[in-house]
Tab-separated table of C-alpha atoms in Angstrom:
chain	number	residue	atom	x	y	z
A	18	UNK	CA	98.746	146.292	86.758
A	19	UNK	CA	97.896	148.215	83.873
A	20	UNK	CA	100.878	147.788	81.390
A	21	UNK	CA	99.855	149.215	78.205
A	22	UNK	CA	101.727	148.899	74.850
A	23	UNK	CA	99.742	151.546	72.213
A	24	UNK	CA	96.775	151.392	74.456
A	25	UNK	CA	96.364	147.540	74.732
A	26	UNK	CA	96.651	146.092	78.322
A	27	UNK	CA	99.346	143.885	78.538
A	28	UNK	CA	99.199	140.543	80.624
A	29	UNK	CA	101.098	136.969	80.958
A	30	UNK	CA	103.254	136.292	78.029
A	31	UNK	CA	105.301	139.164	76.511
A	32	UNK	CA	108.387	139.030	74.312
A	33	UNK	CA	111.465	140.380	74.634
A	34	UNK	CA	110.632	143.433	72.623
A	35	UNK	CA	107.637	144.088	74.754
A	36	UNK	CA	109.744	144.005	77.762
A	37	UNK	CA	111.841	146.552	76.516
A	38	UNK	CA	108.969	148.681	75.698
A	39	UNK	CA	107.037	148.377	78.968
A	40	UNK	CA	110.220	149.709	80.812
A	41	UNK	CA	111.041	152.697	78.437
A	42	UNK	CA	107.088	153.428	78.935
A	43	UNK	CA	107.548	152.641	83.144
A	44	UNK	CA	105.089	149.899	83.316
A	45	UNK	CA	107.866	147.556	84.351
A	46	UNK	CA	110.486	148.632	86.445
A	47	UNK	CA	111.675	145.188	87.595
A	48	UNK	CA	112.849	141.837	85.921
A	49	UNK	CA	112.814	138.823	88.078
A	50	UNK	CA	115.390	136.060	86.789
A	51	UNK	CA	114.642	133.011	88.288
A	52	UNK	CA	116.132	129.437	88.476
A	53	UNK	CA	115.140	126.060	90.157
A	54	UNK	CA	116.914	124.850	93.001
A	55	UNK	CA	117.074	121.086	94.177
A	56	UNK	CA	113.953	121.929	96.677
A	57	UNK	CA	112.035	123.495	93.765
A	58	UNK	CA	112.097	126.792	94.817
A	59	UNK	CA	112.954	129.911	92.605
A	60	UNK	CA	116.513	131.350	93.397
A	61	UNK	CA	117.798	134.119	91.405
A	62	UNK	CA	117.553	138.227	91.228
A	63	UNK	CA	115.612	141.335	90.584
A	64	UNK	CA	116.879	143.146	87.705
A	65	UNK	CA	116.312	146.916	87.519
A	66	UNK	CA	114.944	148.575	84.169
A	67	UNK	CA	117.753	150.612	83.607
A	68	UNK	CA	119.906	147.632	83.855
A	69	UNK	CA	117.675	146.417	81.447
A	70	UNK	CA	117.953	148.949	79.104
A	71	UNK	CA	121.561	149.204	78.931
A	72	UNK	CA	122.437	145.433	78.902
A	73	UNK	CA	121.085	142.501	76.896
A	74	UNK	CA	119.143	140.290	79.313
A	75	UNK	CA	119.936	137.278	76.676
A	76	UNK	CA	123.330	136.844	78.588
A	77	UNK	CA	122.275	136.085	81.636
A	78	UNK	CA	122.995	136.897	85.062
A	79	UNK	CA	125.726	135.456	87.270
A	80	UNK	CA	124.977	133.442	90.661
A	81	UNK	CA	127.139	131.717	93.391
A	82	UNK	CA	126.935	127.845	92.566
A	83	UNK	CA	126.086	126.733	96.220
A	84	UNK	CA	122.689	127.943	95.422
A	85	UNK	CA	122.609	124.082	93.984
A	86	UNK	CA	124.125	122.355	96.995
A	87	UNK	CA	122.286	123.242	100.048
A	88	UNK	CA	119.627	121.921	102.145
A	89	UNK	CA	116.488	123.848	103.120
A	90	UNK	CA	117.969	125.988	105.486
A	91	UNK	CA	120.663	127.153	103.075
A	92	UNK	CA	123.810	125.550	104.685
A	93	UNK	CA	126.318	124.111	102.516
A	94	UNK	CA	127.764	120.738	102.536
A	95	UNK	CA	131.374	120.102	101.641
A	96	UNK	CA	130.496	116.550	99.965
A	97	UNK	CA	128.909	117.976	97.004
A	98	UNK	CA	131.435	117.186	93.914
A	99	UNK	CA	130.812	120.193	92.116
A	100	UNK	CA	130.297	122.899	94.916
A	101	UNK	CA	132.725	123.286	97.761
A	102	UNK	CA	135.416	125.160	99.474
A	103	UNK	CA	137.834	123.242	97.850
A	104	UNK	CA	136.932	124.608	94.361
A	105	UNK	CA	135.928	128.238	96.018
A	106	UNK	CA	132.052	127.980	95.403
A	107	UNK	CA	132.625	129.822	91.925
A	108	UNK	CA	129.670	130.684	89.747
A	109	UNK	CA	127.212	129.727	87.470
A	110	UNK	CA	125.332	131.357	84.728
A	111	UNK	CA	121.722	131.590	84.468
A	112	UNK	CA	120.404	132.253	81.049
A	113	UNK	CA	116.850	133.267	80.576
A	114	UNK	CA	114.430	130.999	78.684
A	115	UNK	CA	112.548	134.015	76.789
A	116	UNK	CA	109.647	131.638	75.862
A	117	UNK	CA	108.911	131.844	80.097
A	118	UNK	CA	109.037	135.720	80.093
A	119	UNK	CA	105.503	136.924	81.555
A	120	UNK	CA	104.181	140.077	83.370
A	121	UNK	CA	103.346	139.074	87.035
A	122	UNK	CA	99.939	140.957	87.570
A	123	UNK	CA	100.199	140.283	91.702
A	124	UNK	CA	103.569	142.523	91.930
A	125	UNK	CA	103.826	146.247	90.903
A	126	UNK	CA	105.682	146.638	87.595
A	127	UNK	CA	107.067	143.546	87.364
A	128	UNK	CA	107.859	140.703	84.748
A	129	UNK	CA	109.583	137.424	85.346
A	130	UNK	CA	111.491	134.991	83.440
A	131	UNK	CA	112.612	131.558	84.134
A	132	UNK	CA	116.466	130.599	83.505
A	133	UNK	CA	118.540	127.524	82.779
A	134	UNK	CA	121.906	126.852	84.480
A	135	UNK	CA	124.982	127.165	82.381
A	136	UNK	CA	128.698	127.303	83.114
A	137	UNK	CA	129.993	130.447	84.042
A	138	UNK	CA	131.041	130.888	80.364
A	139	UNK	CA	127.551	129.851	78.995
A	140	UNK	CA	128.999	127.264	76.974
A	141	UNK	CA	127.541	123.636	78.815
A	142	UNK	CA	124.400	123.408	80.780
A	143	UNK	CA	124.732	122.351	84.272
A	144	UNK	CA	123.639	118.838	84.192
A	145	UNK	CA	122.667	118.605	88.169
A	146	UNK	CA	120.088	121.866	87.647
A	147	UNK	CA	116.375	120.124	88.068
A	148	UNK	CA	115.038	122.067	84.958
A	149	UNK	CA	118.102	120.804	82.999
A	150	UNK	CA	117.259	117.064	83.957
A	151	UNK	CA	113.817	117.517	82.710
A	152	UNK	CA	114.943	118.807	79.291
A	153	UNK	CA	117.726	115.983	78.677
A	154	UNK	CA	114.703	113.531	79.315
A	155	UNK	CA	112.358	115.243	76.844
A	156	UNK	CA	115.511	115.333	74.233
A	157	UNK	CA	115.501	111.784	74.649
A	158	UNK	CA	111.780	111.111	74.297
A	159	UNK	CA	111.739	113.507	71.122
A	160	UNK	CA	115.002	111.344	69.827
A	161	UNK	CA	112.394	108.472	69.751
A	162	UNK	CA	109.797	110.379	68.221
A	163	UNK	CA	107.394	111.168	71.529
A	164	UNK	CA	106.439	114.584	73.297
A	165	UNK	CA	105.787	114.007	76.714
A	166	UNK	CA	102.422	116.020	77.771
A	167	UNK	CA	101.895	116.309	81.694
A	168	UNK	CA	99.990	118.342	84.371
A	169	UNK	CA	99.724	118.529	88.123
A	170	UNK	CA	97.133	118.209	90.359
A	171	UNK	CA	98.378	120.030	93.809
A	172	UNK	CA	96.706	119.588	97.173
A	173	UNK	CA	97.705	121.987	100.192
A	174	UNK	CA	96.634	123.711	103.679
A	175	UNK	CA	95.616	127.297	103.822
A	176	UNK	CA	96.144	129.135	107.223
A	177	UNK	CA	94.795	132.227	108.334
A	178	UNK	CA	98.239	133.080	110.101
A	179	UNK	CA	101.042	134.373	108.118
A	180	UNK	CA	104.283	132.710	107.439
A	181	UNK	CA	105.883	134.554	110.296
A	182	UNK	CA	103.167	134.373	112.906
A	183	UNK	CA	103.287	130.893	112.456
A	184	UNK	CA	107.316	130.663	112.533
A	185	UNK	CA	106.686	132.869	115.770
A	186	UNK	CA	104.386	129.754	116.922
A	187	UNK	CA	107.206	127.071	116.411
A	188	UNK	CA	104.966	125.462	113.524
A	189	UNK	CA	103.257	124.104	116.589
A	190	UNK	CA	99.446	123.956	117.112
A	191	UNK	CA	98.469	124.767	114.168
A	192	UNK	CA	95.116	125.263	112.772
A	193	UNK	CA	94.076	125.452	109.170
A	194	UNK	CA	91.326	127.455	107.314
A	195	UNK	CA	88.442	125.425	107.890
A	196	UNK	CA	86.923	123.194	110.710
A	197	UNK	CA	85.206	120.427	108.676
A	198	UNK	CA	86.093	117.843	106.023
A	199	UNK	CA	85.318	119.902	102.589
A	200	UNK	CA	86.543	117.403	100.189
A	201	UNK	CA	84.356	118.507	97.323
A	202	UNK	CA	82.206	120.205	99.783
A	203	UNK	CA	80.788	123.561	97.991
A	204	UNK	CA	79.802	125.270	101.189
A	205	UNK	CA	83.079	124.469	102.879
A	206	UNK	CA	84.832	125.704	100.033
A	207	UNK	CA	83.362	128.823	99.646
A	208	UNK	CA	84.698	129.758	103.192
A	209	UNK	CA	87.943	130.295	101.534
A	210	UNK	CA	86.754	131.453	98.165
A	211	UNK	CA	87.709	135.052	98.124
A	212	UNK	CA	91.672	133.889	98.338
A	213	UNK	CA	91.033	131.261	95.899
A	214	UNK	CA	88.985	133.157	93.274
A	215	UNK	CA	91.886	135.739	93.513
A	216	UNK	CA	94.671	132.993	93.030
A	217	UNK	CA	92.884	131.418	89.972
A	218	UNK	CA	92.290	134.954	88.510
A	219	UNK	CA	95.800	136.295	88.892
A	220	UNK	CA	97.081	133.069	87.703
A	221	UNK	CA	95.023	133.338	84.413
A	222	UNK	CA	96.173	136.618	83.830
A	223	UNK	CA	99.959	135.743	84.148
A	224	UNK	CA	99.050	132.713	81.481
A	225	UNK	CA	98.916	129.968	83.708
A	226	UNK	CA	95.402	127.792	83.100
A	227	UNK	CA	93.914	126.374	86.297
A	228	UNK	CA	91.432	124.204	85.214
A	229	UNK	CA	89.613	123.780	88.561
A	230	UNK	CA	89.866	123.810	92.271
A	231	UNK	CA	88.283	122.172	94.958
A	232	UNK	CA	87.984	121.369	98.604
A	233	UNK	CA	90.188	118.470	99.547
A	234	UNK	CA	89.824	115.679	102.169
A	235	UNK	CA	90.590	117.435	105.577
A	236	UNK	CA	89.842	120.808	107.293
A	237	UNK	CA	91.383	123.441	105.413
A	238	UNK	CA	92.500	121.515	102.624
A	239	UNK	CA	92.388	122.272	98.791
A	240	UNK	CA	93.326	121.398	95.749
A	241	UNK	CA	94.011	123.317	92.321
A	242	UNK	CA	94.793	121.085	89.058
A	243	UNK	CA	96.830	122.631	86.131
A	244	UNK	CA	95.700	122.278	82.610
A	245	UNK	CA	98.093	119.909	80.896
A	246	UNK	CA	100.970	121.142	78.443
A	247	UNK	CA	104.485	120.142	77.188
A	248	UNK	CA	106.198	118.688	80.109
A	249	UNK	CA	108.563	121.293	80.554
A	250	UNK	CA	105.964	123.938	80.087
A	251	UNK	CA	103.819	121.835	82.570
A	252	UNK	CA	106.729	121.754	85.450
A	253	UNK	CA	107.083	125.451	84.915
A	254	UNK	CA	104.010	126.286	85.583
A	255	UNK	CA	103.984	123.777	88.765
A	256	UNK	CA	106.655	125.921	90.203
A	257	UNK	CA	105.408	129.359	89.158
A	258	UNK	CA	102.500	128.379	90.665
A	259	UNK	CA	103.382	127.333	94.241
A	260	UNK	CA	105.815	130.432	94.402
A	261	UNK	CA	102.696	132.709	93.119
A	262	UNK	CA	100.374	131.353	95.477
A	263	UNK	CA	102.673	131.935	98.607
A	264	UNK	CA	103.618	135.542	97.620
A	265	UNK	CA	99.388	136.057	96.855
A	266	UNK	CA	98.972	134.397	100.358
A	267	UNK	CA	101.959	136.555	102.159
A	268	UNK	CA	99.756	139.705	100.455
A	269	UNK	CA	96.900	138.504	102.451
A	270	UNK	CA	98.279	137.820	105.588
A	271	UNK	CA	97.588	134.125	104.718
A	272	UNK	CA	99.710	130.997	104.227
A	273	UNK	CA	99.902	127.895	102.646
A	274	UNK	CA	101.860	124.623	103.215
A	275	UNK	CA	102.851	121.940	100.572
A	276	UNK	CA	104.642	119.542	102.630
A	277	UNK	CA	103.363	115.746	102.046
A	278	UNK	CA	102.076	115.563	105.796
A	279	UNK	CA	101.650	118.585	107.919
A	280	UNK	CA	100.314	116.609	111.222
A	281	UNK	CA	100.148	112.871	111.965
A	282	UNK	CA	96.310	112.972	111.975
A	283	UNK	CA	96.128	115.174	109.109
A	284	UNK	CA	95.151	113.873	105.492
A	285	UNK	CA	98.272	113.847	103.451
A	286	UNK	CA	98.813	116.471	100.481
A	287	UNK	CA	99.569	114.560	97.282
A	288	UNK	CA	100.876	116.103	94.023
A	289	UNK	CA	99.210	113.670	91.325
A	290	UNK	CA	100.933	113.920	87.689
A	291	UNK	CA	98.980	112.987	84.520
A	292	UNK	CA	101.495	111.777	81.939
A	293	UNK	CA	100.564	110.960	77.880
A	294	UNK	CA	102.930	110.598	75.294
A	295	UNK	CA	101.776	112.436	72.001
A	296	UNK	CA	103.861	111.534	68.716
A	297	UNK	CA	106.356	114.446	68.042
A	298	UNK	CA	105.268	116.931	65.939
A	299	UNK	CA	101.393	115.925	65.897
A	300	UNK	CA	98.122	116.065	68.315
A	301	UNK	CA	98.191	112.115	68.140
A	302	UNK	CA	98.683	110.159	71.314
A	303	UNK	CA	100.933	107.507	71.187
A	304	UNK	CA	99.419	105.831	74.375
A	305	UNK	CA	96.377	105.177	71.877
A	306	UNK	CA	96.627	101.874	69.873
A	307	UNK	CA	93.757	102.839	67.391
A	308	UNK	CA	90.108	102.849	67.139
A	309	UNK	CA	90.718	99.642	65.463
A	310	UNK	CA	92.764	97.870	68.169
A	311	UNK	CA	91.398	94.827	70.230
A	312	UNK	CA	92.137	97.198	73.442
A	313	UNK	CA	93.204	100.880	73.908
A	314	UNK	CA	96.549	101.049	75.032
A	315	UNK	CA	99.371	100.805	72.375
A	316	UNK	CA	102.399	99.177	72.960
A	317	UNK	CA	104.154	101.870	73.147
A	318	UNK	CA	101.746	102.761	76.665
A	319	UNK	CA	102.517	99.591	77.761
A	320	UNK	CA	106.223	99.155	78.029
A	321	UNK	CA	106.292	102.726	79.306
A	322	UNK	CA	104.251	102.088	82.155
A	323	UNK	CA	105.941	99.131	82.908
A	324	UNK	CA	109.137	100.337	83.171
A	325	UNK	CA	107.538	102.953	85.672
A	326	UNK	CA	106.130	100.103	87.807
A	327	UNK	CA	109.251	98.417	87.618
A	328	UNK	CA	111.432	101.192	88.995
A	329	UNK	CA	109.157	103.206	90.822
A	330	UNK	CA	111.072	102.101	93.937
A	331	UNK	CA	114.579	102.808	92.423
A	332	UNK	CA	113.563	106.571	91.283
A	333	UNK	CA	111.883	107.162	94.711
A	334	UNK	CA	113.827	110.151	95.730
A	335	UNK	CA	112.392	112.059	93.267
A	336	UNK	CA	108.867	111.681	93.767
A	337	UNK	CA	109.021	111.777	98.070
A	338	UNK	CA	112.428	113.451	98.535
A	339	UNK	CA	112.101	114.526	102.415
A	340	UNK	CA	111.625	112.592	105.527
A	341	UNK	CA	108.350	113.574	105.706
A	342	UNK	CA	107.264	112.743	102.730
A	343	UNK	CA	107.178	109.189	103.539
A	344	UNK	CA	104.784	110.182	106.148
A	345	UNK	CA	102.072	110.203	103.874
A	346	UNK	CA	102.046	107.060	102.624
A	347	UNK	CA	99.630	104.393	104.724
A	348	UNK	CA	97.321	102.291	104.352
A	349	UNK	CA	93.513	103.429	103.539
A	350	UNK	CA	94.718	106.956	103.475
A	351	UNK	CA	94.132	107.605	99.770
A	352	UNK	CA	97.988	107.839	99.800
A	353	UNK	CA	98.895	104.613	97.585
A	354	UNK	CA	101.134	102.477	99.254
A	355	UNK	CA	100.958	99.961	96.068
A	356	UNK	CA	103.017	100.096	93.033
A	357	UNK	CA	100.881	98.730	90.619
A	358	UNK	CA	98.348	100.127	87.841
A	359	UNK	CA	94.758	99.664	87.249
A	360	UNK	CA	91.870	101.272	85.625
A	361	UNK	CA	90.371	104.112	87.450
A	362	UNK	CA	91.044	102.511	90.908
A	363	UNK	CA	92.530	105.041	93.436
A	364	UNK	CA	94.255	102.630	95.740
A	365	UNK	CA	96.827	101.871	92.912
A	366	UNK	CA	99.969	103.886	92.310
A	367	UNK	CA	99.160	104.457	88.741
A	368	UNK	CA	95.865	105.297	87.722
A	369	UNK	CA	94.738	104.552	83.860
A	370	UNK	CA	92.631	107.391	82.753
A	371	UNK	CA	90.857	108.807	79.834
A	372	UNK	CA	89.921	107.618	76.410
A	373	UNK	CA	91.415	107.347	72.611
A	374	UNK	CA	93.562	110.393	72.347
A	375	UNK	CA	93.182	111.464	75.868
A	376	UNK	CA	93.834	108.180	77.415
A	377	UNK	CA	96.701	108.789	80.015
A	378	UNK	CA	97.905	107.583	83.283
A	379	UNK	CA	98.183	109.630	86.685
A	380	UNK	CA	100.802	108.722	88.951
A	381	UNK	CA	99.283	108.810	92.357
A	382	UNK	CA	102.730	108.190	94.137
A	383	UNK	CA	104.146	112.182	94.539
A	384	UNK	CA	103.391	114.317	97.216
A	385	UNK	CA	102.791	117.999	96.824
A	386	UNK	CA	106.394	118.548	98.250
A	387	UNK	CA	107.872	116.964	95.288
A	388	UNK	CA	110.074	118.971	92.529
A	389	UNK	CA	108.478	118.497	89.606
A	390	UNK	CA	111.155	118.969	87.215
A	391	UNK	CA	112.772	115.691	89.207
A	392	UNK	CA	109.495	113.636	89.486
A	393	UNK	CA	108.665	114.298	85.920
A	394	UNK	CA	112.133	113.202	85.005
A	395	UNK	CA	111.974	110.275	86.995
A	396	UNK	CA	108.703	109.182	85.174
A	397	UNK	CA	110.112	110.211	81.727
A	398	UNK	CA	113.417	108.320	81.984
A	399	UNK	CA	111.770	105.205	83.915
A	400	UNK	CA	109.355	104.799	80.963
A	401	UNK	CA	111.509	105.417	77.878
A	402	UNK	CA	113.786	102.924	79.740
A	403	UNK	CA	110.469	100.321	79.654
A	404	UNK	CA	110.312	101.017	75.716
A	405	UNK	CA	113.688	100.610	75.042
A	406	UNK	CA	113.695	97.346	76.720
A	407	UNK	CA	110.677	96.330	75.772
A	408	UNK	CA	109.572	95.784	79.565
A	409	UNK	CA	106.073	93.671	79.719
A	410	UNK	CA	103.291	95.341	81.716
A	411	UNK	CA	102.191	93.720	84.762
A	412	UNK	CA	98.425	92.306	84.800
A	413	UNK	CA	96.219	95.047	86.076
A	414	UNK	CA	95.243	95.642	89.861
A	415	UNK	CA	91.802	94.311	90.884
A	416	UNK	CA	90.391	95.107	94.024
A	417	UNK	CA	91.971	97.044	97.166
A	418	UNK	CA	95.643	97.016	96.536
A	419	UNK	CA	95.989	98.180	100.208
A	420	UNK	CA	95.099	94.904	101.507
A	421	UNK	CA	97.253	92.777	98.971
A	422	UNK	CA	100.667	91.813	99.760
A	423	UNK	CA	102.304	90.363	96.704
A	424	UNK	CA	102.640	93.636	95.320
A	425	UNK	CA	105.775	95.882	95.701
A	426	UNK	CA	105.892	98.904	97.911
A	427	UNK	CA	106.851	102.249	98.320
A	428	UNK	CA	109.861	102.305	100.512
A	429	UNK	CA	108.773	103.103	104.228
A	430	UNK	CA	111.290	106.006	104.636
A	431	UNK	CA	113.762	107.996	103.250
A	432	UNK	CA	116.530	105.669	104.518
A	433	UNK	CA	114.557	102.733	102.494
A	434	UNK	CA	114.818	105.158	99.560
A	435	UNK	CA	118.477	106.164	99.463
A	436	UNK	CA	119.506	102.674	99.797
A	437	UNK	CA	117.621	101.895	96.695
A	438	UNK	CA	118.417	104.672	94.616
A	439	UNK	CA	122.132	103.679	96.050
A	440	UNK	CA	121.970	100.418	94.634
A	441	UNK	CA	120.210	101.115	91.279
A	442	UNK	CA	122.007	100.264	87.941
A	443	UNK	CA	118.901	102.235	86.228
A	444	UNK	CA	118.916	105.553	88.365
A	445	UNK	CA	122.861	106.237	86.787
A	446	UNK	CA	122.015	104.741	83.402
A	447	UNK	CA	118.738	107.261	83.114
A	448	UNK	CA	120.408	110.317	84.949
A	449	UNK	CA	123.868	109.877	84.330
A	450	UNK	CA	126.257	109.496	87.394
A	451	UNK	CA	126.908	113.205	88.369
A	452	UNK	CA	123.044	113.892	88.644
A	453	UNK	CA	122.500	110.106	90.394
A	454	UNK	CA	125.622	110.849	93.088
A	455	UNK	CA	124.384	114.664	93.462
A	456	UNK	CA	120.896	113.887	94.845
A	457	UNK	CA	122.173	110.794	96.540
A	458	UNK	CA	124.199	113.500	98.636
A	459	UNK	CA	121.462	115.661	98.996
A	460	UNK	CA	119.085	112.747	100.101
A	461	UNK	CA	121.795	111.361	102.564
A	462	UNK	CA	122.575	115.136	104.217
A	463	UNK	CA	118.648	115.665	104.875
A	464	UNK	CA	118.790	112.480	106.330
A	465	UNK	CA	121.608	113.226	108.211
A	466	UNK	CA	120.069	116.236	109.497
A	467	UNK	CA	117.129	114.294	110.902
A	468	UNK	CA	118.878	111.849	112.657
A	469	UNK	CA	120.407	114.221	114.513
A	470	UNK	CA	117.527	116.067	115.801
A	471	UNK	CA	115.575	115.200	119.008
A	472	UNK	CA	112.130	115.538	118.751
A	473	UNK	CA	109.258	116.597	121.093
A	474	UNK	CA	107.730	113.236	120.568
A	475	UNK	CA	110.745	111.737	121.979
A	476	UNK	CA	110.787	113.840	124.840
A	477	UNK	CA	107.352	113.596	125.865
A	478	UNK	CA	107.825	110.046	125.403
A	479	UNK	CA	111.037	109.111	127.046
A	480	UNK	CA	111.359	111.660	129.489
A	481	UNK	CA	110.145	110.319	132.366
A	482	UNK	CA	109.300	106.926	131.600
A	483	UNK	CA	112.597	105.500	130.281
């Protein structure tokens, strides 16, 4: 797309004033105003150029509040406290964060902005909105003089079929775009390099920095690593990347899935998260004890990581939110089942990596199906709780975590995760009662939907033999 302001091509980040100029010059005729729902999808409206010129986009746009109380099928659930028929399914207000205003290079004459969700009069943020949940945890960190910096690594499967074709197949007998394990294999990765190169380049034009891409550990599986940034920007980039990749695949008659475990025989798709804490307003890593310290990890890092390890089970709904999420956790599968930390050991749930100012840890718990606003919030919130309560860090795991039985494990199912969340005092303390109850209801609703469904596996196993 050739947007120009006084002869200069405009890509990526733009200001509100630049947007108005681009609309006046007919280089932009559409503004997408999007907010994130519970499932990590972008919802919102496409605003016309004429409307942009006649109205102040800073005022936001209204939407029905049911969008923060649905499942994947967009079904409503009367058990949500804040949106139900008794309350009439009223409006919320999507208020643009103009720091996120960008030109979308793969869509014609289109810009996009992320929105925060407020009450209809714009006076109060809606606590249950995923982006607001993360902003609250960031505020808590900054109140302690800390600034969380994060990055996502996302694994996925690519298909040479459109989403529509795969839907018509009933999501069965699927073949990913590859026939050999392509983990780091440059030859196998080359087979789909045209689409991956397009994705990397288009994301670069939008201002989303991809550090690398590579083949992953199964046929047709790939990984893209996003560059670290402050936590809110990193989560925004994560959401925009997933949404944008799907749009680019649609334009190329392909499809992609970020579900945790598409088939039982396939390697699961992880969503690893890297996290460090900088001292607020500086580029100094609060996790690093300093050149003269006896060991590199600061007390801040020890207590922070200790809080996360102690309460990973409590917050597992935010790391693995769906029934399918728990199919990924299996011994010797490259997906950790043990809640422990280790120095550069991929069998542990948390891997300490980097050195000096780059010292950080990698959470290997989440799958690619996570909502980053929620997963990031859980890590920050549990970590800050560890600092506030001076929780002591457990000993480093040595050896193969899969073979050690004295370590806490990830819940084995969504059922177990729901019970753990429901019985946790810490979840409510960290997230607040409204958020804790809302996402508990979402998980229970998802589980109830699955429990009422009879699968092909059940018919093939029980139809004749039972």
